[in-house]
Short mmCIF file of C-alpha atoms in Angstrom, two decimals:
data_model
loop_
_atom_site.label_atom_id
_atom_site.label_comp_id
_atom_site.label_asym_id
_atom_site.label_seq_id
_atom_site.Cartn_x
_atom_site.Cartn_y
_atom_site.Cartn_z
CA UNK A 1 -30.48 2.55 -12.98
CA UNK A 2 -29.08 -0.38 -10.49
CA UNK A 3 -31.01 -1.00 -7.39
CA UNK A 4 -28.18 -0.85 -4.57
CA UNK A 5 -28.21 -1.11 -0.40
CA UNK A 6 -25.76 0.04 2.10
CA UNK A 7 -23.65 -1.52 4.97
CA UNK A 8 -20.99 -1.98 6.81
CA UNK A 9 -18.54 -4.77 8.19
CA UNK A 10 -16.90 -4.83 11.61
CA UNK A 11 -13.64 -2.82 9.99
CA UNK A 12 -15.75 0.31 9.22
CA UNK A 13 -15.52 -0.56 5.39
CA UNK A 14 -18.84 0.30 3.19
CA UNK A 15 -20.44 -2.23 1.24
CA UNK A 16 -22.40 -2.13 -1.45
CA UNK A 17 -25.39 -4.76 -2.57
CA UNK A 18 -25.50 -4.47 -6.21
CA UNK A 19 -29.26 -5.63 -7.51
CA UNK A 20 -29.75 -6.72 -11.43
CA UNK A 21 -32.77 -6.81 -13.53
CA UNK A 22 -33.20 -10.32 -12.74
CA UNK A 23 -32.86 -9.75 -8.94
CA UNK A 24 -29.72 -11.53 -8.36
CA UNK A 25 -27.82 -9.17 -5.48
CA UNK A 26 -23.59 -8.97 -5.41
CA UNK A 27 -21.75 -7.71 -3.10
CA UNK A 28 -19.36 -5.12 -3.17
CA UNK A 29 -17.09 -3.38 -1.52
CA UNK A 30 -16.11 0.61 -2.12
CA UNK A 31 -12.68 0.71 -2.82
CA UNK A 32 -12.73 4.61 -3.48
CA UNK A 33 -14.99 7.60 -4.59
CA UNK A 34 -14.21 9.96 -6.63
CA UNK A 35 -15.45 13.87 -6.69
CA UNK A 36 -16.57 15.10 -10.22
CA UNK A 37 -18.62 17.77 -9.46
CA UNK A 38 -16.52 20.50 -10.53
CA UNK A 39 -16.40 18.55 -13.98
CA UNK A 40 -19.45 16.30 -14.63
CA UNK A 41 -21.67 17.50 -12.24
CA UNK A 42 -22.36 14.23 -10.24
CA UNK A 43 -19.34 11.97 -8.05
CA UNK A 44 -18.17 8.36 -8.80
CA UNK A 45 -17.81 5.45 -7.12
CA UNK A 46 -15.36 2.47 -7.51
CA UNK A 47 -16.83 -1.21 -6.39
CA UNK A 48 -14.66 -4.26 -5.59
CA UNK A 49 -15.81 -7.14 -5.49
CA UNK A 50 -16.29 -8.44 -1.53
CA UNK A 51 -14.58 -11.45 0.17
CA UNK A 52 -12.01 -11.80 -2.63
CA UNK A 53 -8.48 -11.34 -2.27
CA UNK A 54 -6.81 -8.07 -3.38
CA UNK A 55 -4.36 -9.53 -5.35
CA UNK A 56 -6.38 -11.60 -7.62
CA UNK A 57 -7.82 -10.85 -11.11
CA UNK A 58 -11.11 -9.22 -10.90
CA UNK A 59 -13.87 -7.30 -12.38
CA UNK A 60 -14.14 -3.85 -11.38
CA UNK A 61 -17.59 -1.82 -11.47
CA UNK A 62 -17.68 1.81 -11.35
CA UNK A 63 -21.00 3.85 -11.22
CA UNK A 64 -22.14 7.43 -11.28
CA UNK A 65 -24.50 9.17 -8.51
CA UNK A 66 -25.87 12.79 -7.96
CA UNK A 67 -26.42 13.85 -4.09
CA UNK A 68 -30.18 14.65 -3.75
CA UNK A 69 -31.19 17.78 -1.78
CA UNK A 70 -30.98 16.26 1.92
CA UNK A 71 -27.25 15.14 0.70
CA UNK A 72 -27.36 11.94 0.88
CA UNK A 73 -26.27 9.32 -2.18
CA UNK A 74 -29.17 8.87 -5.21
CA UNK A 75 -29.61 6.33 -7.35
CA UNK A 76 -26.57 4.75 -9.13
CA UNK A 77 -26.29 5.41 -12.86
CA UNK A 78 -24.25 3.96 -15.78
CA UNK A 79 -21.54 5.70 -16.51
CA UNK A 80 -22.06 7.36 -20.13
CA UNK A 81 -19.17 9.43 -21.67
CA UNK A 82 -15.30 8.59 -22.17
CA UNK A 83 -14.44 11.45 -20.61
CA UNK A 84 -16.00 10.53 -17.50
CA UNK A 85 -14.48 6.59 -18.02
CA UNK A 86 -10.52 8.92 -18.98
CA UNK A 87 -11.35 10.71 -15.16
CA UNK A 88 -12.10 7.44 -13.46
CA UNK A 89 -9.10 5.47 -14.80
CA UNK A 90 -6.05 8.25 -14.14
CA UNK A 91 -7.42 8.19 -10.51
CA UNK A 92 -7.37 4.50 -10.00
CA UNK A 93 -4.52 4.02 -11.85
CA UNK A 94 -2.94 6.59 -9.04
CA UNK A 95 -4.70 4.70 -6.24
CA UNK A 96 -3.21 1.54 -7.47
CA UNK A 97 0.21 2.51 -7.69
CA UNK A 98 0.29 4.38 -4.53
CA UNK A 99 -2.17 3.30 -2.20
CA UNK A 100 -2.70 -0.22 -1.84
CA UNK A 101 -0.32 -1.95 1.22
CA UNK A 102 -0.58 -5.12 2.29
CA UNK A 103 1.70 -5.73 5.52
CA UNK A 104 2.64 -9.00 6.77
CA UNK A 105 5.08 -7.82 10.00
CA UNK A 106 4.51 -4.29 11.72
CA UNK A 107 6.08 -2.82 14.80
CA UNK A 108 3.43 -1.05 17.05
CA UNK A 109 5.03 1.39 18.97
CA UNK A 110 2.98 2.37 22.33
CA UNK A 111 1.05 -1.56 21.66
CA UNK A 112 1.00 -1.76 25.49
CA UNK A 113 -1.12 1.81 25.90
CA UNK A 114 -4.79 2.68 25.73
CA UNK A 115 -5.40 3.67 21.85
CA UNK A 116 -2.10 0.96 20.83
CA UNK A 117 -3.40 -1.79 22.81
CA UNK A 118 -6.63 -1.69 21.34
CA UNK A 119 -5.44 -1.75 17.66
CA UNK A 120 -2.99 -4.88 18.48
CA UNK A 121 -6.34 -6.55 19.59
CA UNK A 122 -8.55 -5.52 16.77
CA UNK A 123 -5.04 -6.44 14.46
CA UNK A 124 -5.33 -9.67 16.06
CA UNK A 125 -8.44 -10.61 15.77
CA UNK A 126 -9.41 -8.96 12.09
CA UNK A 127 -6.00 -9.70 10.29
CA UNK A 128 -4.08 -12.82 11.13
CA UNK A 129 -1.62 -13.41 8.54
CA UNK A 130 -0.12 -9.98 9.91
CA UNK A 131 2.61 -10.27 13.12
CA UNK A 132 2.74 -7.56 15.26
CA UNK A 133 5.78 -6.69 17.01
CA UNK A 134 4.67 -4.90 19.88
CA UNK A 135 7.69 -2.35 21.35
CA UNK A 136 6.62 -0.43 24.74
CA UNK A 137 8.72 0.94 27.40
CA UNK A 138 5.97 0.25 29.86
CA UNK A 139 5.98 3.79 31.33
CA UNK A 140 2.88 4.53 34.01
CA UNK A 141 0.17 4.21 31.39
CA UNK A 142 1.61 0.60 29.53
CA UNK A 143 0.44 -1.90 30.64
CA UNK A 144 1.43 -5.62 29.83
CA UNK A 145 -1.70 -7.04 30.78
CA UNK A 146 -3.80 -5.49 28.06
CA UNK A 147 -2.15 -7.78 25.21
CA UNK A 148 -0.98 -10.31 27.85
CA UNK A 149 -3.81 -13.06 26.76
CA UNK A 150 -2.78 -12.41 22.63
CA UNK A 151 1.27 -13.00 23.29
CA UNK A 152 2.56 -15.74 21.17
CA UNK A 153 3.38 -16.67 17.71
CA UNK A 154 1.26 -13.41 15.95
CA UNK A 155 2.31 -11.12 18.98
CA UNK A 156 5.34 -10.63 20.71
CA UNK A 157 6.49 -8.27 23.00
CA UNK A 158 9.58 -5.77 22.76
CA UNK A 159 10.81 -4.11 26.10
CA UNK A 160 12.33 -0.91 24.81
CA UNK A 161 12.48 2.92 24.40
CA UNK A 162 11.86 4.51 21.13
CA UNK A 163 14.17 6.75 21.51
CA UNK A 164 17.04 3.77 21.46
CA UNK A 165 18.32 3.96 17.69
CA UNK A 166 20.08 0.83 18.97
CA UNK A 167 17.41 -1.14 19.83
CA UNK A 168 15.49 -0.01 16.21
CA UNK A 169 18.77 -1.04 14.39
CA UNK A 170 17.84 -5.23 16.06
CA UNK A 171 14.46 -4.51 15.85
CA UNK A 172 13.17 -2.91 12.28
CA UNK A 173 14.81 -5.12 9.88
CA UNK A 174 12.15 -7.53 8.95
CA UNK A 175 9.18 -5.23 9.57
CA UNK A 176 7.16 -3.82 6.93
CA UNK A 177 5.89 -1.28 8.76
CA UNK A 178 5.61 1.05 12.33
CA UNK A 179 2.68 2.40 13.16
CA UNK A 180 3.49 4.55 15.58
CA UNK A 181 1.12 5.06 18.78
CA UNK A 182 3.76 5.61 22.05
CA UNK A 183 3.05 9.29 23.00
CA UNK A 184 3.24 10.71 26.68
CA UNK A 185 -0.60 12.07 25.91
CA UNK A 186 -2.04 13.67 29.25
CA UNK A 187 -2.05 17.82 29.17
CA UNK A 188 -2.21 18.04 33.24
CA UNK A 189 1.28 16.19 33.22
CA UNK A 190 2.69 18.05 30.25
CA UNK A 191 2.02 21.40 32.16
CA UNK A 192 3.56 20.17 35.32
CA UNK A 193 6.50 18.72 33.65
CA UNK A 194 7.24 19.32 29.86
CA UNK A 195 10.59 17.52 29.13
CA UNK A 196 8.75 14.19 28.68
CA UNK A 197 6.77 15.19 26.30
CA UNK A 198 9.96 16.91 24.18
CA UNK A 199 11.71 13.56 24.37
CA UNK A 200 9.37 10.88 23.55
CA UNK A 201 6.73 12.76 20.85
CA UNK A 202 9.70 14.75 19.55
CA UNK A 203 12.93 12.96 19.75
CA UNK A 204 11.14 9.50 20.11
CA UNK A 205 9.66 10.33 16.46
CA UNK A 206 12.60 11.98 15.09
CA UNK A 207 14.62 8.10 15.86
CA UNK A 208 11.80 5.55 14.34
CA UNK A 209 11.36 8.16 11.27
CA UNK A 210 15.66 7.79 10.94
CA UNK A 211 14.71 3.61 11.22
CA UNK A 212 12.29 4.17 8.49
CA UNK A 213 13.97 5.61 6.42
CA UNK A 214 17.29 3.69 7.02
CA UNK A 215 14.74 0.21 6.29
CA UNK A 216 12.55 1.51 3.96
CA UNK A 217 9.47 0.84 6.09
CA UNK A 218 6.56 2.44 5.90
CA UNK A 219 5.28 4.39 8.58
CA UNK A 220 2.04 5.59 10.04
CA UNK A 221 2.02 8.08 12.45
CA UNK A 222 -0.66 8.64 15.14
CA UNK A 223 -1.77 11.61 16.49
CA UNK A 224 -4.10 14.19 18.00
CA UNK A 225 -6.98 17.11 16.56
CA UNK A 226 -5.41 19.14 19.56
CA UNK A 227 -2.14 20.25 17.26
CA UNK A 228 -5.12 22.53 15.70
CA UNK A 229 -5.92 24.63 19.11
CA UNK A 230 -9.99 25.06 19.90
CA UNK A 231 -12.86 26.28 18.66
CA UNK A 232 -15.18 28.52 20.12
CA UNK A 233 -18.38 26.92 21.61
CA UNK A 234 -20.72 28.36 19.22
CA UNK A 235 -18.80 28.06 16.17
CA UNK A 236 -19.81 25.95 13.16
CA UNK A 237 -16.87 24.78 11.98
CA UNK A 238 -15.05 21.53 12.48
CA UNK A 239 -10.78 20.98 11.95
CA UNK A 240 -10.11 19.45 8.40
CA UNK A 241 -7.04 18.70 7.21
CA UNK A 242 -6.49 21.73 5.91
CA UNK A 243 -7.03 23.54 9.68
CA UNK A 244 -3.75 25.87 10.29
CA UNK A 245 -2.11 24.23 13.42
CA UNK A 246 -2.31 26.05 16.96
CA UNK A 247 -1.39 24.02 19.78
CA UNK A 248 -2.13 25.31 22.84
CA UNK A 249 -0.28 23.08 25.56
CA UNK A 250 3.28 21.48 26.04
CA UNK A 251 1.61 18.30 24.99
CA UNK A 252 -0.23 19.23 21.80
CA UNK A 253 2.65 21.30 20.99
CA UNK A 254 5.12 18.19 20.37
CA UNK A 255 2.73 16.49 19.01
CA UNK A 256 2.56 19.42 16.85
CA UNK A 257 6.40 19.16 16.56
CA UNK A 258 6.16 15.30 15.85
CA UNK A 259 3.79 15.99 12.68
CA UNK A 260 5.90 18.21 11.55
CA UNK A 261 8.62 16.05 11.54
CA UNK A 262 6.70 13.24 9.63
CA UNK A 263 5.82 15.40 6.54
CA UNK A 264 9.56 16.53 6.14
CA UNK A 265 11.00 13.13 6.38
CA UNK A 266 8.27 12.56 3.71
CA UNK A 267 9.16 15.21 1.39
CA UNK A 268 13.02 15.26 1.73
CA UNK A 269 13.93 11.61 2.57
CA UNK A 270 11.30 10.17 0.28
CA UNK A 271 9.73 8.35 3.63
CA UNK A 272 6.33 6.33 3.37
CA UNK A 273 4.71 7.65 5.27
CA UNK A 274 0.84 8.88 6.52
CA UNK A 275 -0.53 10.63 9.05
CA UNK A 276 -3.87 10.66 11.25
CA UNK A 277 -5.19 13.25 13.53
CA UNK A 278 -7.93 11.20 15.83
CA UNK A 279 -10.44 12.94 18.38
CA UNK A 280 -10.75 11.86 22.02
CA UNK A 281 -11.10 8.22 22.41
CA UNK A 282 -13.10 6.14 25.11
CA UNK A 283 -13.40 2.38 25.66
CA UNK A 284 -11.40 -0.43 27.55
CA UNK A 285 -7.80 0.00 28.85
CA UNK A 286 -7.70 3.54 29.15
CA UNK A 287 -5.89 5.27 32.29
CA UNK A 288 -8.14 6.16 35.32
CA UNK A 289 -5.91 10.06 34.97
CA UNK A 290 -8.38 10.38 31.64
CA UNK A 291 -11.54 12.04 31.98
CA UNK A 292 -14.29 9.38 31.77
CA UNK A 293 -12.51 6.77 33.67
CA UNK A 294 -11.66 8.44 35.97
CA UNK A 295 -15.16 9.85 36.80
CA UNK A 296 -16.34 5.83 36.53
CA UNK A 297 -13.69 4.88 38.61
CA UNK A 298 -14.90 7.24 41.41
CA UNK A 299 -18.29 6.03 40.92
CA UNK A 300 -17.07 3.22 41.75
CA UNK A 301 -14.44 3.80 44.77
CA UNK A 302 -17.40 5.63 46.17
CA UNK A 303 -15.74 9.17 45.25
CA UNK A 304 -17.53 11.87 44.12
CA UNK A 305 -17.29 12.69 40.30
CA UNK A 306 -14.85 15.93 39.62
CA UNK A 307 -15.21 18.31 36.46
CA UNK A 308 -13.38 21.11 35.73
CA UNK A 309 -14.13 24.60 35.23
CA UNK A 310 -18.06 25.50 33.61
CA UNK A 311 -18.17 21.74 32.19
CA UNK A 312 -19.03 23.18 28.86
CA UNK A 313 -15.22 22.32 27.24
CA UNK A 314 -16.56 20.07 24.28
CA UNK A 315 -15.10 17.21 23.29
CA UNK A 316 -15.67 15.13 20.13
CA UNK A 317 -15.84 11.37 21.16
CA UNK A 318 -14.73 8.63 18.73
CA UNK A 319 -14.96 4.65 20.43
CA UNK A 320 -11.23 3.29 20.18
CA UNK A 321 -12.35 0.37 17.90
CA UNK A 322 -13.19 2.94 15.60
CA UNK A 323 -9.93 4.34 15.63
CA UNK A 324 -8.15 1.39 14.90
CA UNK A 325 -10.40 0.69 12.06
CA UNK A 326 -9.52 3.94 10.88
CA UNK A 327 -5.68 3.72 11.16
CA UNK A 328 -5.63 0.56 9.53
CA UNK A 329 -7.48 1.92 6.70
CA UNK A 330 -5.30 4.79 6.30
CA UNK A 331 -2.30 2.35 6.63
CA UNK A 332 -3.32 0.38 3.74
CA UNK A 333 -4.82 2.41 1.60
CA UNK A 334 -3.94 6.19 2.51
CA UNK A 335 -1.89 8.21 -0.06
CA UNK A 336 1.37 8.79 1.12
CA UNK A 337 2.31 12.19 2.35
CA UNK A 338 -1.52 12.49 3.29
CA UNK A 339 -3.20 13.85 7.15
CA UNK A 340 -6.61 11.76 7.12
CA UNK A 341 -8.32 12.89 10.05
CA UNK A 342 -10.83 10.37 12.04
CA UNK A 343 -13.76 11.15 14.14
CA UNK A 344 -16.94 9.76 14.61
CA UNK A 345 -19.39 13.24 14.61
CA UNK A 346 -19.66 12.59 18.88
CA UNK A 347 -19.25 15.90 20.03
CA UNK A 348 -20.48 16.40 23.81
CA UNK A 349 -19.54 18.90 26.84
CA UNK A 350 -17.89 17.43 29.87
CA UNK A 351 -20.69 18.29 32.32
CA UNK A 352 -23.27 15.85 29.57
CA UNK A 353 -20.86 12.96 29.44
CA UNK A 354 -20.34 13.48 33.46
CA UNK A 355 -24.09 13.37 34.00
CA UNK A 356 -24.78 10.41 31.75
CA UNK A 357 -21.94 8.62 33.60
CA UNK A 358 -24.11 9.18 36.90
CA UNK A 359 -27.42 8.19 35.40
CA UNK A 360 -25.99 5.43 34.04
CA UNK A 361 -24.44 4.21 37.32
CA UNK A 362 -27.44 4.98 39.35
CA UNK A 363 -26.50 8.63 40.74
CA UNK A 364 -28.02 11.90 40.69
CA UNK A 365 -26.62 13.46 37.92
CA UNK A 366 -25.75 16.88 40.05
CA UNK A 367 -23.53 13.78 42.24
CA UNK A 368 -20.58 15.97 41.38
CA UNK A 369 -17.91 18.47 42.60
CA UNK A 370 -16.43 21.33 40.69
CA UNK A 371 -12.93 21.62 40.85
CA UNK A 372 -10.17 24.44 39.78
CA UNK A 373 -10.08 24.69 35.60
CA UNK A 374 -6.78 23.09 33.66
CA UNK A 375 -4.44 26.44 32.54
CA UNK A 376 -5.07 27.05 28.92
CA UNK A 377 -7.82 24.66 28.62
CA UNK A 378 -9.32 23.80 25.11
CA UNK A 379 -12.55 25.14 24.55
CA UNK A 380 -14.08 22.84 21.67
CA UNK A 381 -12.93 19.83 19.66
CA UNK A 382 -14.65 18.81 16.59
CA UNK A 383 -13.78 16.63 14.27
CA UNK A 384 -14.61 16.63 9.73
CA UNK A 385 -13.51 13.13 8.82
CA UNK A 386 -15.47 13.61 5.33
CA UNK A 387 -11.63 13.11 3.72
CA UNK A 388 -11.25 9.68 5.09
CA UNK A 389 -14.69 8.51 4.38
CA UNK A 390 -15.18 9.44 0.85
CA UNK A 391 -11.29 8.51 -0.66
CA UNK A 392 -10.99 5.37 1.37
CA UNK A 393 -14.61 4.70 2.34
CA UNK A 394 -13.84 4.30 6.02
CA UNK A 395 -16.87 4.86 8.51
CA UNK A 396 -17.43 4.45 12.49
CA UNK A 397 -19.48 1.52 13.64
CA UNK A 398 -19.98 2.51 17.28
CA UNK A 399 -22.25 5.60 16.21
CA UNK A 400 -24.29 5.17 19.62
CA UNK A 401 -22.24 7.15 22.25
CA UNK A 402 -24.50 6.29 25.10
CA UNK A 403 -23.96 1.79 24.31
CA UNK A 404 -20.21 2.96 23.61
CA UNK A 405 -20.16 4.22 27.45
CA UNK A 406 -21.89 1.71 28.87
CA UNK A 407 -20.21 -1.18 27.65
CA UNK A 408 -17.34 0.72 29.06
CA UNK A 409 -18.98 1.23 32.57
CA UNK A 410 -19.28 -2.48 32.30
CA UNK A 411 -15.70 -3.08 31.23
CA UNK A 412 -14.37 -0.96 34.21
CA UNK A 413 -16.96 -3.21 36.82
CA UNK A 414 -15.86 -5.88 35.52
CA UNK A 415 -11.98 -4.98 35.83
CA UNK A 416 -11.22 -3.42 39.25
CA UNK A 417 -8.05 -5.68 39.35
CA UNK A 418 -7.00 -4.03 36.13
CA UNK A 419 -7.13 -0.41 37.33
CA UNK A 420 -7.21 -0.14 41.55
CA UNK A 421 -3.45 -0.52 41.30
CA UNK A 422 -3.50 3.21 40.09
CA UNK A 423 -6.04 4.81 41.77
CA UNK A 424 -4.71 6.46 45.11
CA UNK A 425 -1.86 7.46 43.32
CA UNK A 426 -3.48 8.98 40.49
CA UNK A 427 -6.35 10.82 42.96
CA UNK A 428 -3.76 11.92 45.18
CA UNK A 429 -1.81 13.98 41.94
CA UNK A 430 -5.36 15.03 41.26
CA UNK A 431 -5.72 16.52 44.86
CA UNK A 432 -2.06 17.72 45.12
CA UNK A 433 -3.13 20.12 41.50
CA UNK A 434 -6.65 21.37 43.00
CA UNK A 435 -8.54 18.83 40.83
#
């Protein structure tokens, strides 16, 4: 038996203290698990050594562990038959040779947004022997102020469409990679105007899949748990990767369309390429028009609060840092042709997160008004990330939805500047639509 203790480091990666007869403690990190059940009766895990570099020569360690009854991990075990060690080694030897990325120079399309924004930063700041070219076309929701105070040698900044095929041609030679974030992402403006939506999450990924493949760079593609429809309210279940897809609005629907696209470039071009499916995000630099900035925002314009319908539409939460964390996992070591999905287990109705927005803020939490419900509105979201976090050992950080929000109530105080600009105009669309 070796004595072992869990944790985490600020990218969401577990580690793994390894403990020795003698007491001396190694650390590792888990660089994959693998599911024997079916076969041994007990799963595997795969241990890297921590704080060394991927490419150099090291010792691997690789341990057996049965789930006890609550289902959490039980004491690690030495691995005992060469059947088990035959197992182990074909799927390593398949993570090696297909897994493992290292980029050096990536195009982030949407890198002036909300969600893309957010990953340049946490690029930035975790990774900085990797340049990011950011390319944005600085629609209503970019902004060049969120990466403004990063721009220089590691970050520069492309003004551009991605629907230009000759502005890709200049721009993706060199690159190693796109991840690929631009999206026009609110449902109230895809119902009021669709064609938007067809052009940049359809067409838009249709022209930097054709630069892929014409550069052989790999490609990540970003998107949304909406492609799968709702759930009903009382319903168990969560989407997985194998969930049937059932948009339900003009935006999901080419988002939908863009997925779509991804896997057959995959399969008949031979792209790249991955894909990840993310629940709804909250933090810093996201668009008073979404739902819990805007109700801060109010708050804070001395507005009252508006929520839609009943308020009992459930949404599963996920803090944008874990999101990044997540992509960048699944960028580096996702199989390719894979959907990971990401989400952090935060599900919560509207009329909770509006309430503990008021508390928070120093309201009554009834310091609200009820306005007409979206068409076709989403009943439930939730999320079953268990794909992600047992192949590539990925896990959220910012487990504590009620910090997460107010460190964001903080980060919207602190940052009128940053988002007044778009307030009347964005309440007044609001008011025009009933809401």
């Amino acid at each position: 038996m070796t004595e072992h203790n869990h944790d985490h480091d600020h990218e969401g990666h577990e580690h793994i203290t390894l403990v020795d007869e003698q007491g001396n403690e190694t650390l590792y990190e888990i660089l994959l698990t693998v599911d024997g059940q079916e076969e041994f009766g007990k799963n595997y895990v795969l241990l890297y050594p921590a704080g060394i570099p991927e490419d150099e020569d090291v010792e691997l360690q690789a341990y057996s562990y049965v789930e006890n009854a609550e289902g959490t991990e039980g004491d690690l075990q030495q691995i005992e038959t060469d059947a088990e060690w035959d197992m182990i080694e074909e799927v390593f030897n398949t993570f090696m040779a297909e897994e493992l990325f290292t980029p050096h120079n990536i195009i982030v399309t949407g890198g002036c947004g909300f969600i893309g924004s957010n990953f340049v930063h946490y690029v930035y700041n975790n990774h900085p022997d990797v340049h990011v070219t950011v390319l944005d076309a600085l629609t209503y929701a970019g902004n060049l102020e969120n990466i403004k105070g990063i721009l220089g040698d590691r970050v520069e900044f492309v003004h551009g469409n991605i629907c230009d095929a000759e502005l890709l041609d200049k721009i993706v030679p060199g690159h190693d990679a796109i991840v690929h974030y631009a999206a026009e992402s609110h449902n109230d403006n895809s119902i009021a105007n669709p064609e938007p939506f067809l052009k940049t999450n359809v067409e838009g990924t249709f022209r930097l899949l054709e630069a892929a493949r014409k550069y052989d760079v790999r490609y990540h593609h970003v998107s949304t748990d909406e492609v799968y429809g709702d759930l009903a309210l009382d319903d168990p279940a969560k989407f997985t990767e194998q969930t049937p897809y059932h948009p339900s609005s003009p935006y999901s629907s080419t988002k939908a369309s863009s997925d779509l696209l991804v896997r057959a470039w995959h399969r008949t071009f031979g792209i790249r390429a991955t894909i990840s499916n993310c629940s709804n995000n909250y933090g810093p630099f996201q668009h008073v028009e979404k739902f819990i900035p805007r109700q801060i925002t109010n708050i804070l314009e001395g507005l009252r609060p508006k929520l839609y319908g009943n308020g009992e539409n459930v949404r599963d939460w996920i803090h944008t840092d874990d999101h990044s964390t997540g992509v960048w996992t699944i960028l580096t070591k996702g199989r390719l042709g894979e959907t990971y999905l990401i989400g952090a287990n935060g599900e919560r109705n509207n009329i909770t997160v509006l309430r503990d927005i008021l508390t928070v803020m120093g309201k009554s939490p009834d310091d609200f008004d009820w306005v007409k419900d979206r068409p076709g509105h989403d009943r439930r979201y939730a999320i079953d990330s268990t794909k992600l976090q047992t192949e590539l050992g990925w896990k959220p950080t910012h487990t504590d939805f009620q910090k997460g929000l107010e460190q964001t109530i903080k980060w919207y105080t602190d940052n009128r500047a940053w988002w007044e600009p778009a307030k009347a105009a964005t309440e007044a669309k609001y008011k025009q639509q009933g809401q």
